[in-house]
Amino acid sequence: MARLRVPRSATLAATTATALLLLGSAPVAVAEPSELLPTSQLLPIPPGGIHSFVRGLNSSGTVVGEYYVEGSDGPLAIRWNADRPGYTRLAPLPGEQFSRTTALSDRGWAVGVSYNTQPNANPVRWTPGATPKRLPLPDGSRGGNASAVNNSGVVVGDASEENNRTHPLRWQSNGSRIDLPVLPGDNSGTATSINNAGTAVGWTEKRDGTGGPAHPVRWNAAGAVSALPLPAGFVGARTSQITDNGVILGHGRLAGSAEYDRVLVWAADGTVRNAGRGRGYDVNRAGTAVGASLDDNPNGDTARWNANGTRTVLPNPAEAAGEVLAINNRGAAVGYAWPPAGNPALDKALLWKPNGKVVPLPPSPLGPYAAAFAINDAGVIAGFSVGTDGAGNATTWRATVWKR
């Protein structure tokens, strides 16, 4: 629920370096100047804060993320409320220093981790009133993670064990823990997403040093596990998202390959389609996915995989590189572009209309550089803006929203 499908790092350089794509110079369909563009707004941070990032956006326009204080060794979780100005700090658990959000539900539940040192993080859930609650882990766990939360406050994630295995978990609305089962023959797994019906997805695998494939799974509201089907020629897959109507996004691995580089979409009826080689970041209720396609270009094309099985290569104005990171249920998508050479931190935030027309998002007071990570059905967009010094080097990252 409202979980961003983006690389999660504290710096823009690390965020973008893993995603550098070189695109062709196809004609670009740019929005007409007369169209009403959303305006940008830097989200405020507490005194002493220097950087901030977005990690979740919900249907009301509330945003969660994290900020960094100069000289600190870790992040602090924060919420920007749609219905009032300012911010709300999401405190770490008592006795701990740092906190980070991973997801936000439409009813205001936020989840993430709290810690003093990594990897000994504790999964945490913040109430809509911002009170943190520790989510219990099995005895002997090294740490854990809360990946997603639904409107009832039910959370999924995993626990890390000393043997490099993980165990999938679900925490009920009252905070009690349920150990989710793995498929027969597997000994490790993780739960990545949960919808409002209580259905969760993830994968299980056998970690024994042989590099065997992951098996995509779905857990029903009662916690029973079942394997998701794979297309012919596939040996495994990892799932990352489930929508409220049961559409699932994941990445598959072909027989003879070690890479999970095929975008897979499972329809609500359980049928699966191979969308092609690429990186998928988000899917909507209609089964339309977005990301970067690798079918025609080894470096990637900004792409939308349509529910009817076709692919649309989306235009990318002038920058020649970028990714599509989110799509809403109306078919509008957002992402960013950056130069194919030079500083990968100097992004340009983009909006794609449902008809594929591209709209460069307005700059913030920090300057022209930004990245758009999420969009809700009301058209509110969240991401961050980049400030630079006189030489064009990135110096500041600030959480940003664009809205009309």
Coordinates of C-alpha atoms in Angstrom, one line a residue, residues 1-3 5 106 148-150 192-201 218-219 228 239-250 264-269 281-289 327-329 377:
M1 CA 0.0 0.0 0.0
A2 CA 1.5 3.3 -1.1
R3 CA 4.9 1.8 -1.1
R5 CA 9.1 1.0 -5.9
D106 CA -4.4 5.5 3.0
A148 CA 4.1 -2.7 3.7
V149 CA 0.9 -1.8 5.7
N150 CA -2.8 -1.8 4.8
T192 CA 6.8 -7.5 0.3
S193 CA 3.2 -6.2 -0.1
I194 CA -0.3 -6.5 1.3
N195 CA -3.6 -5.2 0.1
N196 CA -6.7 -4.1 2.0
A197 CA -8.3 -7.6 1.8
G198 CA -5.3 -8.9 3.7
T199 CA -3.7 -10.8 0.8
A200 CA 0.1 -10.6 0.8
V201 CA 2.7 -11.5 -1.7
R218 CA 0.7 -15.4 -2.2
W219 CA -0.5 -15.7 1.4
L228 CA 2.0 -18.3 -8.1
T239 CA 7.0 -10.4 -6.5
S240 CA 7.0 -6.8 -5.2
Q241 CA 3.4 -5.5 -5.2
I242 CA -0.3 -6.5 -5.0
T243 CA -3.1 -4.1 -5.7
D244 CA -6.5 -4.1 -3.9
N245 CA -8.1 -6.0 -6.8
G246 CA -5.3 -8.7 -6.7
V247 CA -3.1 -7.7 -9.6
I248 CA 0.6 -8.6 -8.8
L249 CA 3.9 -7.2 -10.2
G250 CA 7.1 -9.2 -10.1
L264 CA 5.8 -10.4 -14.9
V265 CA 2.2 -9.3 -14.2
W266 CA -0.3 -11.7 -12.6
A267 CA -4.0 -10.7 -13.2
A268 CA -6.5 -10.9 -10.5
D269 CA -7.7 -14.3 -11.8
Y281 CA 8.5 -0.4 -10.6
D282 CA 4.8 -0.1 -10.3
V283 CA 1.4 -1.5 -11.5
N284 CA -2.1 -0.2 -11.3
R285 CA -5.5 -2.0 -10.8
A286 CA -5.9 -2.3 -14.6
G287 CA -2.7 -4.3 -14.8
T288 CA -0.7 -1.6 -16.5
A289 CA 2.9 -1.6 -15.3
I327 CA 1.6 4.9 -12.2
N328 CA -1.9 5.8 -10.8
N329 CA -5.2 4.1 -11.5
D377 CA -5.2 9.2 -8.1

